[in-house]
PDB file of C-alpha atoms in Angstrom:
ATOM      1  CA  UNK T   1      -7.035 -46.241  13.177  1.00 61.00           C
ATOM      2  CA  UNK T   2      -5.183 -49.056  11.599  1.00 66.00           C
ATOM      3  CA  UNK T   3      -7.404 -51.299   9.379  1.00 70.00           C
ATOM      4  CA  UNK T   4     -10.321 -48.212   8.665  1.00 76.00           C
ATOM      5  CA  UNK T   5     -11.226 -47.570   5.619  1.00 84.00           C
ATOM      6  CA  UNK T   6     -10.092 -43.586   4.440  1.00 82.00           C
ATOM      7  CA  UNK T   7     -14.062 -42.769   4.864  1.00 81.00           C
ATOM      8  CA  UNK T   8     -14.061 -44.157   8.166  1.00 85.00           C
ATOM      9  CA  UNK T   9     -10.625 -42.527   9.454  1.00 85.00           C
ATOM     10  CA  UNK T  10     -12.215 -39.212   7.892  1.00 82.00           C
ATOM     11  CA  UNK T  11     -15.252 -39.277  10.098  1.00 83.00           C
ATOM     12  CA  UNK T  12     -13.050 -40.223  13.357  1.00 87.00           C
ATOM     13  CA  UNK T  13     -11.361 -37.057  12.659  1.00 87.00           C
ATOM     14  CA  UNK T  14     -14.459 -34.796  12.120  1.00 86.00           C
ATOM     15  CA  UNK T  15     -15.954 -36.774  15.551  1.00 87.00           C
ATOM     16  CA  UNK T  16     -13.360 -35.860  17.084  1.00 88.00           C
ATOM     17  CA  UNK T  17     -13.531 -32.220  16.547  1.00 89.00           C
ATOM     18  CA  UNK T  18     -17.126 -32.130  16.478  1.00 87.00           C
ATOM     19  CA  UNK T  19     -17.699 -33.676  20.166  1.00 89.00           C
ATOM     20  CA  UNK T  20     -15.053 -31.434  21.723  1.00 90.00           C
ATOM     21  CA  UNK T  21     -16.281 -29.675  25.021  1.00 91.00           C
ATOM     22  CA  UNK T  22     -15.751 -26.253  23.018  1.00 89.00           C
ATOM     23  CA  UNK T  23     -17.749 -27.241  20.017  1.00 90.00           C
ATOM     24  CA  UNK T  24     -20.647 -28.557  22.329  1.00 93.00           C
ATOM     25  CA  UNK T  25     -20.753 -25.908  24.383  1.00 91.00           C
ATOM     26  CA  UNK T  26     -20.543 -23.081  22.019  1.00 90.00           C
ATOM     27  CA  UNK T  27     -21.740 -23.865  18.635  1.00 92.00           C
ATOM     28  CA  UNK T  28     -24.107 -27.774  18.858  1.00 94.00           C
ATOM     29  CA  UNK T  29     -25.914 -27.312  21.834  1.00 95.00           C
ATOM     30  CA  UNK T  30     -26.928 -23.407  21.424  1.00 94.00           C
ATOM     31  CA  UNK T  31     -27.485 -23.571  18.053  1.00 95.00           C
ATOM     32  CA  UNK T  32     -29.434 -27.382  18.210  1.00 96.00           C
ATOM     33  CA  UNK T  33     -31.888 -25.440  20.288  1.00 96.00           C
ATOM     34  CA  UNK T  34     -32.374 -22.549  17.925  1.00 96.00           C
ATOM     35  CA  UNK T  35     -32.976 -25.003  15.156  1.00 96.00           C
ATOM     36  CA  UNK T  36     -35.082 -27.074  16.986  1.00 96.00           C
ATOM     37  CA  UNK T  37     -33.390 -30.514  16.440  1.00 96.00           C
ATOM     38  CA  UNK T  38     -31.010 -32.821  18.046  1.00 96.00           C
ATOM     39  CA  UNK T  39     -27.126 -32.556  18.669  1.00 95.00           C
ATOM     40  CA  UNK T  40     -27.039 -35.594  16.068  1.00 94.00           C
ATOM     41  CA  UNK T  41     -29.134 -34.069  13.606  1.00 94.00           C
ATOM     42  CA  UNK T  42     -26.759 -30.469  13.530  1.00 95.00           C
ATOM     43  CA  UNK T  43     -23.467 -32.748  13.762  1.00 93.00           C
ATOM     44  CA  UNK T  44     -24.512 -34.775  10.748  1.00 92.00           C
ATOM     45  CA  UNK T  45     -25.231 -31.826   9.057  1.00 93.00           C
ATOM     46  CA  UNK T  46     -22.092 -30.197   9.570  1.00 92.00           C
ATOM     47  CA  UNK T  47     -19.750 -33.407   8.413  1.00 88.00           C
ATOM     48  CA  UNK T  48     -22.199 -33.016   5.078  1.00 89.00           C
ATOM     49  CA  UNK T  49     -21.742 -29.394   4.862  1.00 90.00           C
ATOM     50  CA  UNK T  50     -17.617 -28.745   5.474  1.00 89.00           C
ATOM     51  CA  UNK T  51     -14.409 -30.476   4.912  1.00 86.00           C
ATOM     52  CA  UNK T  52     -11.961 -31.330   7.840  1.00 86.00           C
ATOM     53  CA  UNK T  53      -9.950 -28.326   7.187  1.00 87.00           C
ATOM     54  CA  UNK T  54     -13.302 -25.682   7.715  1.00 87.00           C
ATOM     55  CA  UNK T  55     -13.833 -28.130  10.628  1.00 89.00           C
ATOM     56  CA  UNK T  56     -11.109 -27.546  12.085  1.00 88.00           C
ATOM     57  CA  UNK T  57     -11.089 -23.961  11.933  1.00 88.00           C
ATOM     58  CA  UNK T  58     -14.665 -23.329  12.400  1.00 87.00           C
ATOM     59  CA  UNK T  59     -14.136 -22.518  16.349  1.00 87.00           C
ATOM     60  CA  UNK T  60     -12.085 -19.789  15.500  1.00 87.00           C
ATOM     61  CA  UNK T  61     -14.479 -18.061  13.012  1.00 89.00           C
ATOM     62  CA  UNK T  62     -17.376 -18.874  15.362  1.00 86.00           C
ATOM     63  CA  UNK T  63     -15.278 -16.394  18.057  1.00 83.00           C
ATOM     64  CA  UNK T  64     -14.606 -14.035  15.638  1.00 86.00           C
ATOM     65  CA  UNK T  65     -18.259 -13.871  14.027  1.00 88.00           C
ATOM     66  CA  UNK T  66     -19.971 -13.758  17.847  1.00 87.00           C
ATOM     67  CA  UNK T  67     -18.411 -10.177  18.332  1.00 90.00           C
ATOM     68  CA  UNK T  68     -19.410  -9.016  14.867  1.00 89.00           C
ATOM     69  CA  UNK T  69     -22.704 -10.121  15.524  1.00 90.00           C
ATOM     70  CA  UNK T  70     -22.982  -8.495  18.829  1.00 92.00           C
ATOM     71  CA  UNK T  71     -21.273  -5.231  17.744  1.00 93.00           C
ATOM     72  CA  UNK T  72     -24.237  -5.159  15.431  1.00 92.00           C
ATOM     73  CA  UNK T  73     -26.905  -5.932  17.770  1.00 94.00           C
ATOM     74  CA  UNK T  74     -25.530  -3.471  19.947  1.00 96.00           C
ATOM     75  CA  UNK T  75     -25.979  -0.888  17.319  1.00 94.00           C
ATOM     76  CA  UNK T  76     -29.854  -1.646  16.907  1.00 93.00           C
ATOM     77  CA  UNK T  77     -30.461  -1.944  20.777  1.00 94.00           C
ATOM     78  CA  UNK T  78     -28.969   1.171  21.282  1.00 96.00           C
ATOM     79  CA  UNK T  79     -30.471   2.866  18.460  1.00 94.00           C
ATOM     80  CA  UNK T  80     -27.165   4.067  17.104  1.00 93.00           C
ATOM     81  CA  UNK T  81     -28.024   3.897  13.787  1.00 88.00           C
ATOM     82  CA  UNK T  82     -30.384   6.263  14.364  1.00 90.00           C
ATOM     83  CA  UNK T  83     -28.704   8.366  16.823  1.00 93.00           C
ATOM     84  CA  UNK T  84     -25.412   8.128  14.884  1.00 93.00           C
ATOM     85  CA  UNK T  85     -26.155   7.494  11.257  1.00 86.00           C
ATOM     86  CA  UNK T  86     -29.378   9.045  10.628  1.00 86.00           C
ATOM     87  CA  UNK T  87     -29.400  12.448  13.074  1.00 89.00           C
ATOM     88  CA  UNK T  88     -25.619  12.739  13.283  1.00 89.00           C
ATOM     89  CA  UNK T  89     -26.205  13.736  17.248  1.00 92.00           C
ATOM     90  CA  UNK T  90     -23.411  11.271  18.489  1.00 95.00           C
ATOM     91  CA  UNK T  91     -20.194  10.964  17.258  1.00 95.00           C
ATOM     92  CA  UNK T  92     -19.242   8.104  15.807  1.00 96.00           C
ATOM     93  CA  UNK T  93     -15.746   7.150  17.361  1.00 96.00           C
ATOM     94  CA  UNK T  94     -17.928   7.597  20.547  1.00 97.00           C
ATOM     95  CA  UNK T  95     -20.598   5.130  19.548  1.00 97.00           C
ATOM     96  CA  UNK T  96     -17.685   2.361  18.118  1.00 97.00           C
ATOM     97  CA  UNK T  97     -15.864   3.229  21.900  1.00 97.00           C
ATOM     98  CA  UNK T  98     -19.189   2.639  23.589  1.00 98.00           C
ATOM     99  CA  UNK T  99     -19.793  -0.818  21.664  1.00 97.00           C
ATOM    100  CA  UNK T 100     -16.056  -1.856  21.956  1.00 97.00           C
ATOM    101  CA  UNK T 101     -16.742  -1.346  25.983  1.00 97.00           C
ATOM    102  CA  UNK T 102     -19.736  -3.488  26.100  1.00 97.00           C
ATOM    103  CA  UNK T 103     -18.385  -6.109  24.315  1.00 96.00           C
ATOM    104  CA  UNK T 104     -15.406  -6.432  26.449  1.00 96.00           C
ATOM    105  CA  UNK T 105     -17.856  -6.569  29.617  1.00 97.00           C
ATOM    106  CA  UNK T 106     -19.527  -9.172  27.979  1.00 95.00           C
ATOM    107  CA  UNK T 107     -17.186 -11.143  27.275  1.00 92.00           C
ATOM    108  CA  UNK T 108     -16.030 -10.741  30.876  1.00 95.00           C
ATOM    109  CA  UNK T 109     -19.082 -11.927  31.834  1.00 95.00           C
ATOM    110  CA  UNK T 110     -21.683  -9.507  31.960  1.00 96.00           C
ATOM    111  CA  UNK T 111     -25.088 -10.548  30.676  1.00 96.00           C
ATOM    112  CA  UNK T 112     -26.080  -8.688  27.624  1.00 95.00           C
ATOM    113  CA  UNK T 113     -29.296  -7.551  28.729  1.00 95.00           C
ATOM    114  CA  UNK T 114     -26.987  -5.734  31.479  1.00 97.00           C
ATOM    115  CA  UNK T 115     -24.979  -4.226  29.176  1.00 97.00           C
ATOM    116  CA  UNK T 116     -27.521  -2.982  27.422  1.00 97.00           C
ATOM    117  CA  UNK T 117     -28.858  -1.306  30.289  1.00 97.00           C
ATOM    118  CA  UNK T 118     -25.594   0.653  31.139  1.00 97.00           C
ATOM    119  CA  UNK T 119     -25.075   1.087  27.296  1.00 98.00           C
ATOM    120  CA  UNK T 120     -28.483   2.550  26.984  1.00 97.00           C
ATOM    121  CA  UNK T 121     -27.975   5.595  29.912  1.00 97.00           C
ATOM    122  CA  UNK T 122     -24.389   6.328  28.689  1.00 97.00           C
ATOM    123  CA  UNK T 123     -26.096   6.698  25.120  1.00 97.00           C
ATOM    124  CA  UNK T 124     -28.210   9.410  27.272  1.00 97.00           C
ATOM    125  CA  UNK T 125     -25.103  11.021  28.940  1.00 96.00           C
ATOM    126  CA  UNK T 126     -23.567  10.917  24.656  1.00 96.00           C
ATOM    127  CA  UNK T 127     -26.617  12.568  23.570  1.00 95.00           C
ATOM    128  CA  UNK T 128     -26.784  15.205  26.553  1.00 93.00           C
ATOM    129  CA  UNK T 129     -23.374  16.322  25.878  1.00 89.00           C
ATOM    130  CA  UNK T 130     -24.251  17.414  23.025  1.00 82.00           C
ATOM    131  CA  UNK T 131     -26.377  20.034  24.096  1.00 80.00           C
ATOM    132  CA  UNK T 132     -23.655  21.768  25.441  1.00 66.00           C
ATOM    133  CA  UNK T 133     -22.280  22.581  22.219  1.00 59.00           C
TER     134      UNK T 133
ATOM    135  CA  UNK K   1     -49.729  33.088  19.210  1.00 61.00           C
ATOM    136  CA  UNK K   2     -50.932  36.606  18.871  1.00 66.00           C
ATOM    137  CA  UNK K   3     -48.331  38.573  21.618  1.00 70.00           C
ATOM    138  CA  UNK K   4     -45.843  35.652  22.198  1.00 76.00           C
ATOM    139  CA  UNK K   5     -42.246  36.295  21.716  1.00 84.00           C
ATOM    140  CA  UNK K   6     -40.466  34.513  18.693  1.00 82.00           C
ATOM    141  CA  UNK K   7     -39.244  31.745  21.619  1.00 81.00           C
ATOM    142  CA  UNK K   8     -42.415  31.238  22.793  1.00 85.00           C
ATOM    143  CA  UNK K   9     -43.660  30.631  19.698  1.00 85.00           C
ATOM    144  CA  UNK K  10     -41.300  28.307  18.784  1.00 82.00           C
ATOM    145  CA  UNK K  11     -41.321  26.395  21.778  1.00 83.00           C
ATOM    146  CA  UNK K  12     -45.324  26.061  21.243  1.00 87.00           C
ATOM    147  CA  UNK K  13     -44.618  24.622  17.590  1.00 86.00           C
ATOM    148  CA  UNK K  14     -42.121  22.158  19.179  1.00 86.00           C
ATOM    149  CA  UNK K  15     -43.848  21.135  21.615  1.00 87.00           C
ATOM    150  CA  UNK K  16     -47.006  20.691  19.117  1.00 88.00           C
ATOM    151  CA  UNK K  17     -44.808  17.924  17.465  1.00 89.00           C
ATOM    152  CA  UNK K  18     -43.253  16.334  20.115  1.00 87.00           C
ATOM    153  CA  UNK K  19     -46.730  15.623  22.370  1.00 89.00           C
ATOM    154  CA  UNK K  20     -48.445  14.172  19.445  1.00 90.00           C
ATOM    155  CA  UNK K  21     -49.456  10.544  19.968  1.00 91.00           C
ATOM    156  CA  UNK K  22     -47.524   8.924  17.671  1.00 89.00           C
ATOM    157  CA  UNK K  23     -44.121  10.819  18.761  1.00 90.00           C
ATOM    158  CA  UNK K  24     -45.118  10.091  22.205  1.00 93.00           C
ATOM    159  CA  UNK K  25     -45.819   6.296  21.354  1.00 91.00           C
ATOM    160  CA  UNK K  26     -42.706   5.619  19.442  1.00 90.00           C
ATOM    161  CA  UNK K  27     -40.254   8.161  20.534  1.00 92.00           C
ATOM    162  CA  UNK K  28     -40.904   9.488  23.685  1.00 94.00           C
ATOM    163  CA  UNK K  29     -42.433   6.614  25.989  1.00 95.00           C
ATOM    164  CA  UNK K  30     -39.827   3.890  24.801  1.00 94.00           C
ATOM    165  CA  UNK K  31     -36.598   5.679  25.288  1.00 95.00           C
ATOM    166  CA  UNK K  32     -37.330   7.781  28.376  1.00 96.00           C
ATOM    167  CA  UNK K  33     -37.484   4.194  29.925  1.00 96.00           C
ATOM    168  CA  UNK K  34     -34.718   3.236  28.093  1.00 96.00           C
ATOM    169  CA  UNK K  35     -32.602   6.132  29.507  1.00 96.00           C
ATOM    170  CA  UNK K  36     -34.394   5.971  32.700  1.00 96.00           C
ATOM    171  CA  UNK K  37     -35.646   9.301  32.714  1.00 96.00           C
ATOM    172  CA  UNK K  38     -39.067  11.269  32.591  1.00 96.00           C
ATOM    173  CA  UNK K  39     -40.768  12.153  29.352  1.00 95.00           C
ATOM    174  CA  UNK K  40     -40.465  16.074  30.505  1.00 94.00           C
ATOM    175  CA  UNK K  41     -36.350  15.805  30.438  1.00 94.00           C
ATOM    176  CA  UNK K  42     -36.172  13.748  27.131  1.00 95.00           C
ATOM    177  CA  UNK K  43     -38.858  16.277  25.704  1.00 93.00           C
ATOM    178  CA  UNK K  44     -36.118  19.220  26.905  1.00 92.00           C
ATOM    179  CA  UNK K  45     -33.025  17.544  25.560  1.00 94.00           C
ATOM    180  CA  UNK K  46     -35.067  17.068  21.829  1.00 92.00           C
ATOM    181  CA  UNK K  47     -35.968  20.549  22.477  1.00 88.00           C
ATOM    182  CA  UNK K  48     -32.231  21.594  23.034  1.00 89.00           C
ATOM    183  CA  UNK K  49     -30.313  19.168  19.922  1.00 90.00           C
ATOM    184  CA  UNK K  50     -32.924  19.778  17.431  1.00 89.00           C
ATOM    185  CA  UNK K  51     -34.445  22.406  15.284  1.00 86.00           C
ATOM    186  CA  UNK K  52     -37.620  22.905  14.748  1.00 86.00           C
ATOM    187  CA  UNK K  53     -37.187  21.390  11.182  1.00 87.00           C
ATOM    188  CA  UNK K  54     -35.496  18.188  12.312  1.00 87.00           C
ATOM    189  CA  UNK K  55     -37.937  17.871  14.965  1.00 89.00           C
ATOM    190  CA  UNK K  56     -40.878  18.325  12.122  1.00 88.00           C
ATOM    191  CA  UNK K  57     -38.615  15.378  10.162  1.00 88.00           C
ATOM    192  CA  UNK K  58     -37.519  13.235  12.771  1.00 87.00           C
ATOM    193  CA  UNK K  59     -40.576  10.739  13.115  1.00 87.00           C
ATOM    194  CA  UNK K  60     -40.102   9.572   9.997  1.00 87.00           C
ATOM    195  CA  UNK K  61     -36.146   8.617  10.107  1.00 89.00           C
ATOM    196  CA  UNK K  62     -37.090   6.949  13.095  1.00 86.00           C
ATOM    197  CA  UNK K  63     -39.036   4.273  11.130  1.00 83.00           C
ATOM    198  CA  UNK K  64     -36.489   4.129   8.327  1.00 86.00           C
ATOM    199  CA  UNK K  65     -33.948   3.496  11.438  1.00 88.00           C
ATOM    200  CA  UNK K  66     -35.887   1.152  13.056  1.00 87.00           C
ATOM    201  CA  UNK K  67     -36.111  -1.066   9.680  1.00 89.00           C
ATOM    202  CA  UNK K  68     -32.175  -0.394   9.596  1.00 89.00           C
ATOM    203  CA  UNK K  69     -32.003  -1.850  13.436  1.00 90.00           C
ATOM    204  CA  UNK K  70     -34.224  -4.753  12.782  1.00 92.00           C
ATOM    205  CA  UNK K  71     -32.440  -5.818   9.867  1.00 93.00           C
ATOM    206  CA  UNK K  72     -29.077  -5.960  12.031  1.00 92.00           C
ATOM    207  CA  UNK K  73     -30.480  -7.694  14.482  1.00 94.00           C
ATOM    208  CA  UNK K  74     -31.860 -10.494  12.552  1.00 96.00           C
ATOM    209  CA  UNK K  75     -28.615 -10.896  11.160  1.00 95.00           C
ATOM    210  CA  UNK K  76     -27.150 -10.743  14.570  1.00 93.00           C
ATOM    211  CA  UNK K  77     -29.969 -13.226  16.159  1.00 94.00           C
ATOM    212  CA  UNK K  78     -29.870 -15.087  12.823  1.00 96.00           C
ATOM    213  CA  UNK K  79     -26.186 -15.538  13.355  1.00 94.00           C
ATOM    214  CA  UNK K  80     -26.099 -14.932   9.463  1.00 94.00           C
ATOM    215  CA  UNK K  81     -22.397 -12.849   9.926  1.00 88.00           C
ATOM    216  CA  UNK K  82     -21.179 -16.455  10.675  1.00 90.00           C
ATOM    217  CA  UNK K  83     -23.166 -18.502   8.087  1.00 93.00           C
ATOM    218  CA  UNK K  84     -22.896 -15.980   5.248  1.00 93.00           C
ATOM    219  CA  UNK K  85     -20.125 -14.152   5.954  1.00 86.00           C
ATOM    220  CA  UNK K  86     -17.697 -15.902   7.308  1.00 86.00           C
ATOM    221  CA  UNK K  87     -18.659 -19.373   6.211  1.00 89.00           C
ATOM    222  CA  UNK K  88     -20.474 -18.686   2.873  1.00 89.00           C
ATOM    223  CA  UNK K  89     -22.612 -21.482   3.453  1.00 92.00           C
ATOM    224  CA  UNK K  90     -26.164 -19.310   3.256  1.00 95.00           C
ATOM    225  CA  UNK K  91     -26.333 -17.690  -0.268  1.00 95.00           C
ATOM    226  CA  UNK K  92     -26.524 -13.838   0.648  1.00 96.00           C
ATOM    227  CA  UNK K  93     -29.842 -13.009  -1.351  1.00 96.00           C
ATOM    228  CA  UNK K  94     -31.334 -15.832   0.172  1.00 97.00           C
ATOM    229  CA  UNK K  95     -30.169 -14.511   4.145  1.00 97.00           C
ATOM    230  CA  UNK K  96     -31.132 -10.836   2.374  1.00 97.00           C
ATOM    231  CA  UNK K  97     -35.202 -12.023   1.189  1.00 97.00           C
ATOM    232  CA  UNK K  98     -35.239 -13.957   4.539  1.00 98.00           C
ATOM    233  CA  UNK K  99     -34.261 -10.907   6.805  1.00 97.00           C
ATOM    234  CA  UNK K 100     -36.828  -8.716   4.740  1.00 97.00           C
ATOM    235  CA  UNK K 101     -39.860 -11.222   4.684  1.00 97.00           C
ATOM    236  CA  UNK K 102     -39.336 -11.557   8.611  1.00 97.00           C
ATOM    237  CA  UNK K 103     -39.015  -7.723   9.046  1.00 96.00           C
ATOM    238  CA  UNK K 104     -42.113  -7.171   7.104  1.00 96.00           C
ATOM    239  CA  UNK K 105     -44.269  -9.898   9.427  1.00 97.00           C
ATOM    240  CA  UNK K 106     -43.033  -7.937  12.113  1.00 95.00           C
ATOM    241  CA  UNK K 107     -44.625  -4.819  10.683  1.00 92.00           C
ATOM    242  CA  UNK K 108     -47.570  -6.956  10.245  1.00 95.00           C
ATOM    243  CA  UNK K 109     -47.699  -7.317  14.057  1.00 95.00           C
ATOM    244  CA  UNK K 110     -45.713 -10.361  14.521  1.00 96.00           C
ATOM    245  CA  UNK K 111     -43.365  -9.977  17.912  1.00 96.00           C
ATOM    246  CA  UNK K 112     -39.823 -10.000  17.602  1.00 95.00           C
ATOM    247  CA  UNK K 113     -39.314 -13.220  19.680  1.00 95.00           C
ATOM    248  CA  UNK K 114     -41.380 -15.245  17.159  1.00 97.00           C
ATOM    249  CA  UNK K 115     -40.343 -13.700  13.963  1.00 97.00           C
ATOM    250  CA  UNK K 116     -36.927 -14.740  15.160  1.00 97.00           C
ATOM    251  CA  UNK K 117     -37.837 -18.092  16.676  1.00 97.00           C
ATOM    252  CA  UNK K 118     -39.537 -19.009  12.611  1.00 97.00           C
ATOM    253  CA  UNK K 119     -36.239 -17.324  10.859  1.00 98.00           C
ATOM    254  CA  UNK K 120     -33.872 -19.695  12.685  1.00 97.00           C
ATOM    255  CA  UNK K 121     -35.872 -22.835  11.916  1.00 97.00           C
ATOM    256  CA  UNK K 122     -35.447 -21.123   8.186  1.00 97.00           C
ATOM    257  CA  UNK K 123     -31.914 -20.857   8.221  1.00 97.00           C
ATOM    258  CA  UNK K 124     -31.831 -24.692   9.111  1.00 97.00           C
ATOM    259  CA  UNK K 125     -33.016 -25.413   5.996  1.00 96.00           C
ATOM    260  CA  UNK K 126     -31.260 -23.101   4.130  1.00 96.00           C
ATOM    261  CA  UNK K 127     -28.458 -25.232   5.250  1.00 95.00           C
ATOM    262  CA  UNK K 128     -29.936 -28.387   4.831  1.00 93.00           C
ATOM    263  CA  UNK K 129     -30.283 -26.925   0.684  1.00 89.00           C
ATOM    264  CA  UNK K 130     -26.527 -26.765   0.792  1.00 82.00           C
ATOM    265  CA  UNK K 131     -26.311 -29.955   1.851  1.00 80.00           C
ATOM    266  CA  UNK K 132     -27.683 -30.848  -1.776  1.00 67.00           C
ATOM    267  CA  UNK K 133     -25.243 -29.266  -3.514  1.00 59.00           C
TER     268      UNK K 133
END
């Protein structure tokens, strides 16, 4: 990068990052569709938005953030905020197991919607063990 | 109820609640396919957790749940646990108003997919704002 002006040198860094095969694959291409624009569009807005350093580390969080966000979604597909929060029927360290499960099969690999599914009829077997009480 | 035992009574009062339309509508017909069961076996295991006065209460934490659900799941879908909370890029009263406009449009009638589909395009331009900053 000899001869580049610090500007320049800054955005071969950023590029760099930015058009990794992680990056693309998790975070420009998914989230360029949700936004409806192009890959360009989304990078450009990124260099504007963070610094190198929050660049750089932004994979990371992105990881991190994808199982808090499906954690919660599992909670409102399985209806544990009513079942656990509101009616107190399940127990709570069985509903965090449950999710913890499901997440783990999904990142193995498992679609969500399958997930769901299995989640759903072990929320059933949760709820019918508490009859026996 | 003239001559019925106190049981039999009480079962005739539960089950008063439990086949009325809207329990059937929101309740009853959604998460017996959910569990993958008949209505007369989730009807039986309501009829064994809950009391008669949870029972009389319970269509009405339901909604109040299902507001609590939706509002995860936007923020799940929205990926706003990423953009707000880990990145602080989204200002949370404006991911907050967002959530709640979308949630109310979805009361209004409008389906999930397409309340989600118009929030995402939103939370491009919330980050565009920051780009202004």
């Amino acid at each position: 990068m000899i001869g580049m002006d610090n500007d320049a040198k800054l955005r071969v860094m950023q590029e760099r990052i930015i058009k990794s095969y992680a990056w693309q694959r998790d975070i420009i291409v998914p989230l360029s569709k949700e936004f409806e624009c192009t890959a360009d569009e989304l990078e450009d807005l990124f260099f504007s938005i963070f610094d190198l350093g929050t660049l750089e580390a932004l994979h990371g969080t992105f990881e991190s953030a994808e199982d808090i966000c499906m954690y919660q979604k599992l909670n409102a597909d399985l209806r544990l905020c009513w079942f656990v929060g509101t009616l107190e029927v399940i127990d709570p360290e069985d509903a965090k197991k449950l999710k913890m499960k499901l997440i783990q099969e999904i990142k193995n690999g498992k679609s969500y919607e399958d997930a769901l599914k299995e989640g759903r009829l072990e929320v059933f077997e949760l709820l019918k063990k508490e009859v026996k009480y």
